[in-house]
CSV table of C-alpha atoms in Angstrom, one decimal:
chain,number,residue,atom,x,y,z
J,1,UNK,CA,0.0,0.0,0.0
J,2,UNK,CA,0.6,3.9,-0.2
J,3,UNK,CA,3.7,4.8,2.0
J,4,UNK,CA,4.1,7.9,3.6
J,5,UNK,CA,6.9,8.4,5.4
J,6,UNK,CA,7.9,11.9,8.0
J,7,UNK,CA,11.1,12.5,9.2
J,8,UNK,CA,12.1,13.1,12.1
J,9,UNK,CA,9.4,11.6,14.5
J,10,UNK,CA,10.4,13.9,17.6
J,11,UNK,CA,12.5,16.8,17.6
J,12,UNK,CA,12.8,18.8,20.8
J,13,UNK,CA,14.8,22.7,19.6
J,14,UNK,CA,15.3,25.6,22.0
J,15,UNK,CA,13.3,28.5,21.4
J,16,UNK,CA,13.9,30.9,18.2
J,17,UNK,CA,15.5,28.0,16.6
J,18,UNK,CA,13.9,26.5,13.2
J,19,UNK,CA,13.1,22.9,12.8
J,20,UNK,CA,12.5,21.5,9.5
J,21,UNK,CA,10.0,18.7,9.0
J,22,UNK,CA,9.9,16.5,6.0
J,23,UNK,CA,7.2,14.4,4.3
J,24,UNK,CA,7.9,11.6,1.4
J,25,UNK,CA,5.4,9.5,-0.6
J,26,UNK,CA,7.6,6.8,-1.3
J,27,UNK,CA,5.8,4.4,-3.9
J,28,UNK,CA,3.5,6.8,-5.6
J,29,UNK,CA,3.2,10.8,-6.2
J,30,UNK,CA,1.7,13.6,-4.6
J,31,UNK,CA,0.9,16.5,-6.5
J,32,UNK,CA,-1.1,17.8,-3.1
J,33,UNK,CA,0.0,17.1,0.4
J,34,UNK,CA,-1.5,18.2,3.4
J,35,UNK,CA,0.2,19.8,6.6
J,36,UNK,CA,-2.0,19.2,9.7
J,37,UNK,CA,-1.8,20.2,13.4
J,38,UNK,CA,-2.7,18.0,16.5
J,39,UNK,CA,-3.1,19.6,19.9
J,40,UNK,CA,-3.4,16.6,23.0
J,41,UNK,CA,-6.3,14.6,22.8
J,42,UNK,CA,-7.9,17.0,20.1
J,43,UNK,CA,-8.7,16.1,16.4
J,44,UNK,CA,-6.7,17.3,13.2
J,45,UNK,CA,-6.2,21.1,12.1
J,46,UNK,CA,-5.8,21.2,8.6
J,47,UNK,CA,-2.6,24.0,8.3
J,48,UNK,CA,-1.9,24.7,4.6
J,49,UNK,CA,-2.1,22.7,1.8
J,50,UNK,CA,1.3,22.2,-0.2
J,51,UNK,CA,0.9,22.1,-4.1
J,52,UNK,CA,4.1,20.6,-6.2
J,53,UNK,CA,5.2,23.5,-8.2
J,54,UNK,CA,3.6,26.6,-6.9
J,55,UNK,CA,2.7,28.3,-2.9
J,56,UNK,CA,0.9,26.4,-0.6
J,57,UNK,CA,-2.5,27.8,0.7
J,58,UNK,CA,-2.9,28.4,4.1
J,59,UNK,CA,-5.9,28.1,6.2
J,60,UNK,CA,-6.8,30.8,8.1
J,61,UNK,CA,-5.2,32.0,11.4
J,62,UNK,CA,-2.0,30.3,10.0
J,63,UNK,CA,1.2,32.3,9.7
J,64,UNK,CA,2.7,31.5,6.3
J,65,UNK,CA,6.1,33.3,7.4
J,66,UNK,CA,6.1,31.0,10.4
J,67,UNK,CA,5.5,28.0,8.8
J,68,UNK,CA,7.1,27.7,6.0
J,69,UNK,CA,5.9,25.0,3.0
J,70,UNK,CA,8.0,23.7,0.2
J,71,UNK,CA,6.7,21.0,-2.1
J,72,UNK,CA,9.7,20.7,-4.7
J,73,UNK,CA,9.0,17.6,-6.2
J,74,UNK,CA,6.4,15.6,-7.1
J,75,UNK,CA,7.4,12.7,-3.3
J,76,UNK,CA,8.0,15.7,-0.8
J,77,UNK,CA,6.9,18.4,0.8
J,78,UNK,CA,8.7,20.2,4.2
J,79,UNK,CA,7.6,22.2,6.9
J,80,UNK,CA,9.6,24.5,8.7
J,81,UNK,CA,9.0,26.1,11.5
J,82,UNK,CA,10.8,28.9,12.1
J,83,UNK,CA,11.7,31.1,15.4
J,84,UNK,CA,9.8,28.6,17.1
J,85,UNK,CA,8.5,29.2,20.2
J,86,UNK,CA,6.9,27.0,23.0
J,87,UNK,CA,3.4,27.3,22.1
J,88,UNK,CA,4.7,25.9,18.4
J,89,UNK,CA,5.0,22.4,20.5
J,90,UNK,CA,2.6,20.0,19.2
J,91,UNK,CA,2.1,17.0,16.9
J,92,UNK,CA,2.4,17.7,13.3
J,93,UNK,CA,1.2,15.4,10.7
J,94,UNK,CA,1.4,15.5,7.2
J,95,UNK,CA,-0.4,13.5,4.5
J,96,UNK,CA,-0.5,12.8,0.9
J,97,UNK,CA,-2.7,11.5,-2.2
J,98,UNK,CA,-1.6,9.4,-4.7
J,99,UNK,CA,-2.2,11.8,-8.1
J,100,UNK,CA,-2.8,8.5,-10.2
J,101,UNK,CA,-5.9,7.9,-8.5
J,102,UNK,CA,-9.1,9.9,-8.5
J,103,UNK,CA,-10.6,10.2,-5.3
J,104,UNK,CA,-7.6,8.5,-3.6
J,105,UNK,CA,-7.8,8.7,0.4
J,106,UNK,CA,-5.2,10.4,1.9
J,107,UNK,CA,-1.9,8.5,3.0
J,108,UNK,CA,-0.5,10.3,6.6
J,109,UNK,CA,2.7,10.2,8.3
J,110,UNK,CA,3.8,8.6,11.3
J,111,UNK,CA,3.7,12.3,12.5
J,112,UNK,CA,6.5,14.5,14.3
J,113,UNK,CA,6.2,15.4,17.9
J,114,UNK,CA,7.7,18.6,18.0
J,115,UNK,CA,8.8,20.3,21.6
J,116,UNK,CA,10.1,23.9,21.8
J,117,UNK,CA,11.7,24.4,25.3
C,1,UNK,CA,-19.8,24.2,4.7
C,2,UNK,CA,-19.3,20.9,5.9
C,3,UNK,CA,-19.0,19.5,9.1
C,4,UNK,CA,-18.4,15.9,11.4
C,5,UNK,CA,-19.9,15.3,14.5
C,6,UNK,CA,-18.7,12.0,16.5
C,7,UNK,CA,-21.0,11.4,19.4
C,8,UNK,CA,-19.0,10.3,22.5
C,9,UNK,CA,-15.3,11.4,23.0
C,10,UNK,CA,-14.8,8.2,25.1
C,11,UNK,CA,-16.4,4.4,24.3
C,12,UNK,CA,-15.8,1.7,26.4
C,13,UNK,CA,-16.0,-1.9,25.6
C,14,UNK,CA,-15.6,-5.3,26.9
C,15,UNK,CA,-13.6,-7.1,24.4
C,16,UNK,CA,-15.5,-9.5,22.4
C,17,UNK,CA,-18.9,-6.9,22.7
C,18,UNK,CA,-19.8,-4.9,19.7
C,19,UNK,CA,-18.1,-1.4,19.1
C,20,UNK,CA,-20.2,1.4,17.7
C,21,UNK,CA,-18.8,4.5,16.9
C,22,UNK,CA,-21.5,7.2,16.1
C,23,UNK,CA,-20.6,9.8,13.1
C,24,UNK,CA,-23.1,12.6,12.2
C,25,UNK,CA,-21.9,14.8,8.8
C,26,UNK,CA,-23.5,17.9,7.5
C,27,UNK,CA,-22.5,19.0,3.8
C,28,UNK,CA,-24.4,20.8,1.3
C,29,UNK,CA,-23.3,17.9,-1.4
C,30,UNK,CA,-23.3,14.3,-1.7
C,31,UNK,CA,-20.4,13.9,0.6
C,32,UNK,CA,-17.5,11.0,0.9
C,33,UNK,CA,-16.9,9.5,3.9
C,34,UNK,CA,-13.9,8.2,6.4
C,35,UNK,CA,-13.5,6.1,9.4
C,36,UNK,CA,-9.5,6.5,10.1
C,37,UNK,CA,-7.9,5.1,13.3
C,38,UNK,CA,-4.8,6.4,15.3
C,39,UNK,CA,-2.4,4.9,17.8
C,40,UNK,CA,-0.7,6.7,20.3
C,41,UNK,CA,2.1,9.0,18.8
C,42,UNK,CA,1.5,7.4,15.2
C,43,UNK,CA,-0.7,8.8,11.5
C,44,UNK,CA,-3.4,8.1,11.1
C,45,UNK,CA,-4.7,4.9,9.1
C,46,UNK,CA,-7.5,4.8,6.9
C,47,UNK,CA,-10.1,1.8,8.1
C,48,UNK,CA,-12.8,2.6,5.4
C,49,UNK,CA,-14.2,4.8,3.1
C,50,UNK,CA,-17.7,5.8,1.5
C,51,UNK,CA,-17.4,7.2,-2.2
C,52,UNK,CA,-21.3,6.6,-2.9
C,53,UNK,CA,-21.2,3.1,-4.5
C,54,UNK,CA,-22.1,0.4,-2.0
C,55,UNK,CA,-23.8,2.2,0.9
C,56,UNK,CA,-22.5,-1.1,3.6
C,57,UNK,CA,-18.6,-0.6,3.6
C,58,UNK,CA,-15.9,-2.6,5.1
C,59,UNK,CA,-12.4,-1.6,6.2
C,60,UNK,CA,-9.6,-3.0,7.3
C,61,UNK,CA,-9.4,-5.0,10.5
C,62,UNK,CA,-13.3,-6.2,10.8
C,63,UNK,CA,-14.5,-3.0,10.7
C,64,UNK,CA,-17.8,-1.8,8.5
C,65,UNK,CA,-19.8,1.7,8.3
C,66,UNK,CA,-23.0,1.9,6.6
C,67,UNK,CA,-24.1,5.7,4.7
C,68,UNK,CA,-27.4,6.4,6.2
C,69,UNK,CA,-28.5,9.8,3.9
C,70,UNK,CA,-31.5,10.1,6.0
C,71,UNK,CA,-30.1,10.3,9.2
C,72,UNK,CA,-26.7,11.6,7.8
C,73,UNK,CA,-24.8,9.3,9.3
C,74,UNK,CA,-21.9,7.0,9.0
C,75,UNK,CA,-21.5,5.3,12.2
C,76,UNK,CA,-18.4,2.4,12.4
C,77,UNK,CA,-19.7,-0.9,13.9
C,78,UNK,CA,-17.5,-4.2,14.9
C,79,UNK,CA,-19.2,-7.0,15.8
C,80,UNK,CA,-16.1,-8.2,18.3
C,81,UNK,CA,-14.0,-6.2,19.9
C,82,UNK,CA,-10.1,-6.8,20.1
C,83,UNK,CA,-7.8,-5.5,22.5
C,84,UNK,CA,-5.7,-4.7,19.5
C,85,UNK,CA,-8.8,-2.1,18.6
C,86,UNK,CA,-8.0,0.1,21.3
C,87,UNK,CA,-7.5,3.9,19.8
C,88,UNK,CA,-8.5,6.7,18.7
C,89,UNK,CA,-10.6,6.6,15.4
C,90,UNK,CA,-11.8,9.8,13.8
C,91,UNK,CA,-14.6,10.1,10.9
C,92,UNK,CA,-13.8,12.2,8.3
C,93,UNK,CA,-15.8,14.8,5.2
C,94,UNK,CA,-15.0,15.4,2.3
C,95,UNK,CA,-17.6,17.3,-0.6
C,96,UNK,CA,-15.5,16.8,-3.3
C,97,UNK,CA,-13.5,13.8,-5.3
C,98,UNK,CA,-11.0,16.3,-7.0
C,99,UNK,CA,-7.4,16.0,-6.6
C,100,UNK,CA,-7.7,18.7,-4.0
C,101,UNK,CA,-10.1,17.8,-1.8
C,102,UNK,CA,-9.8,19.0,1.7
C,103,UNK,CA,-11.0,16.6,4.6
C,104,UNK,CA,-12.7,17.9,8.0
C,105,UNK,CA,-12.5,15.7,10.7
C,106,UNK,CA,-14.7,14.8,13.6
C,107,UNK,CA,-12.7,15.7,17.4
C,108,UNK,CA,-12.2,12.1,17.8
C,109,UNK,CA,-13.5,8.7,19.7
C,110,UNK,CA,-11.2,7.5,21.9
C,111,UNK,CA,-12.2,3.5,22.0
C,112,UNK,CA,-10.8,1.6,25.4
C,113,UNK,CA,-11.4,-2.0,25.2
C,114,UNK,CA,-11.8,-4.2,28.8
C,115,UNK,CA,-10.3,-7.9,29.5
């Protein structure tokens, strides 16, 4: 089946660093991958949406100059989070769809637990 | 505007009794539905989904949902329960089929299963 893999799965960075997050489809590709946001025992926040090619789209309330989105090939998109502070700590998951099929259910990450101290 | 409502932030089961997991949607068009499941500090992993062919659908693991458009639901039954099934499982809406299609997801059923 559909891999996705994230790298890293935890990170823990000091406060105004920048952590970079990445996301790989790894047997198929993802024109469209999703960045999402998961606060403790809480559902999914969609965060942007990352489009091979061109800018991502952002939902509202998200800082695109925080969090930036680069989707440079066609098997991975990255997150980065820059000056990070320690309400940035949360669970981050991204996800992906394979382009070859129409109404393809999205593939997620293992996630990355990321902890700004 | 669409929208998921799971009934029940917490079920508990005795393993071998049935699990129900209650999913409500609103969406202005015939939607497609999802039932994924997520272990502690992991993705998640999709069980089933609804595209509107076959309005019974089975997942993964033993799991079914059946599309009811008149009560707009999509509730996730099991007839057994497995400790293995212990999780969180969240339902999921999507309006569209395109290649962009956003999903909205219901806050989440966390599912504790009993010896």
């Amino acid at each position: 089946g559909a891999v996705v893999s994230q790298h890293p799965s935890r990170v823990i960075c000091k406060s105004g660093t920048s952590v970079k997050i990445e996301c790989r489809s790894l047997d198929f590709q993802a024109t469209t991958m999703f960045w999402y946001r998961q606060f403790p025992k809480q559902s999914l926040m969609l965060m942007a949406t990352s489009n091979e090619g061109s800018k991502a789209t952002y939902e509202q309330g998200v800082e695109k100059d925080k969090f930036l989105i680069n989707h440079a090939s066609l098997t991975l998109s990255t997150l980065t989070v820059t000056s990070a502070h320690p309400e940035d700590s949360s669970f981050y998951i991204c996800s992906a769809r394979d382009a070859g099929h129409l109404i393809s259910p999205l593939h997620f990450g293992n996630g990355t637990r990321l902890t700004v101290t | 505007a669409q929208s998921v409502t799971q009934l029940g932030s917490h079920v508990s089961v005795s393993e071998g009794a049935l699990v129900l997991l209650r999913c409500n949607y609103s969406s202005s068009v015939p939607p497609y539905l999802f039932w994924y499941v997520q272990y502690p500090n992991q993705g998640l992993q999709l069980l089933l989904k609804y595209t509107s062919a076959a309005t019974l659908v089975k997942g993964i693991n033993g799991f079914e949902a059946e599309f009811k458009k008149s009560e707009t639901s999509f509730h996730l039954t099991k007839p057994s329960a497995h400790m293995s099934d212990a999780a969180e499982y969240f339902c999921a809406v999507s309006d569209s089929g395109g290649s962009n299609y956003k999903l909205t997801f219901g806050k989440g059923t966390l599912l504790t299963v009993n010896p």
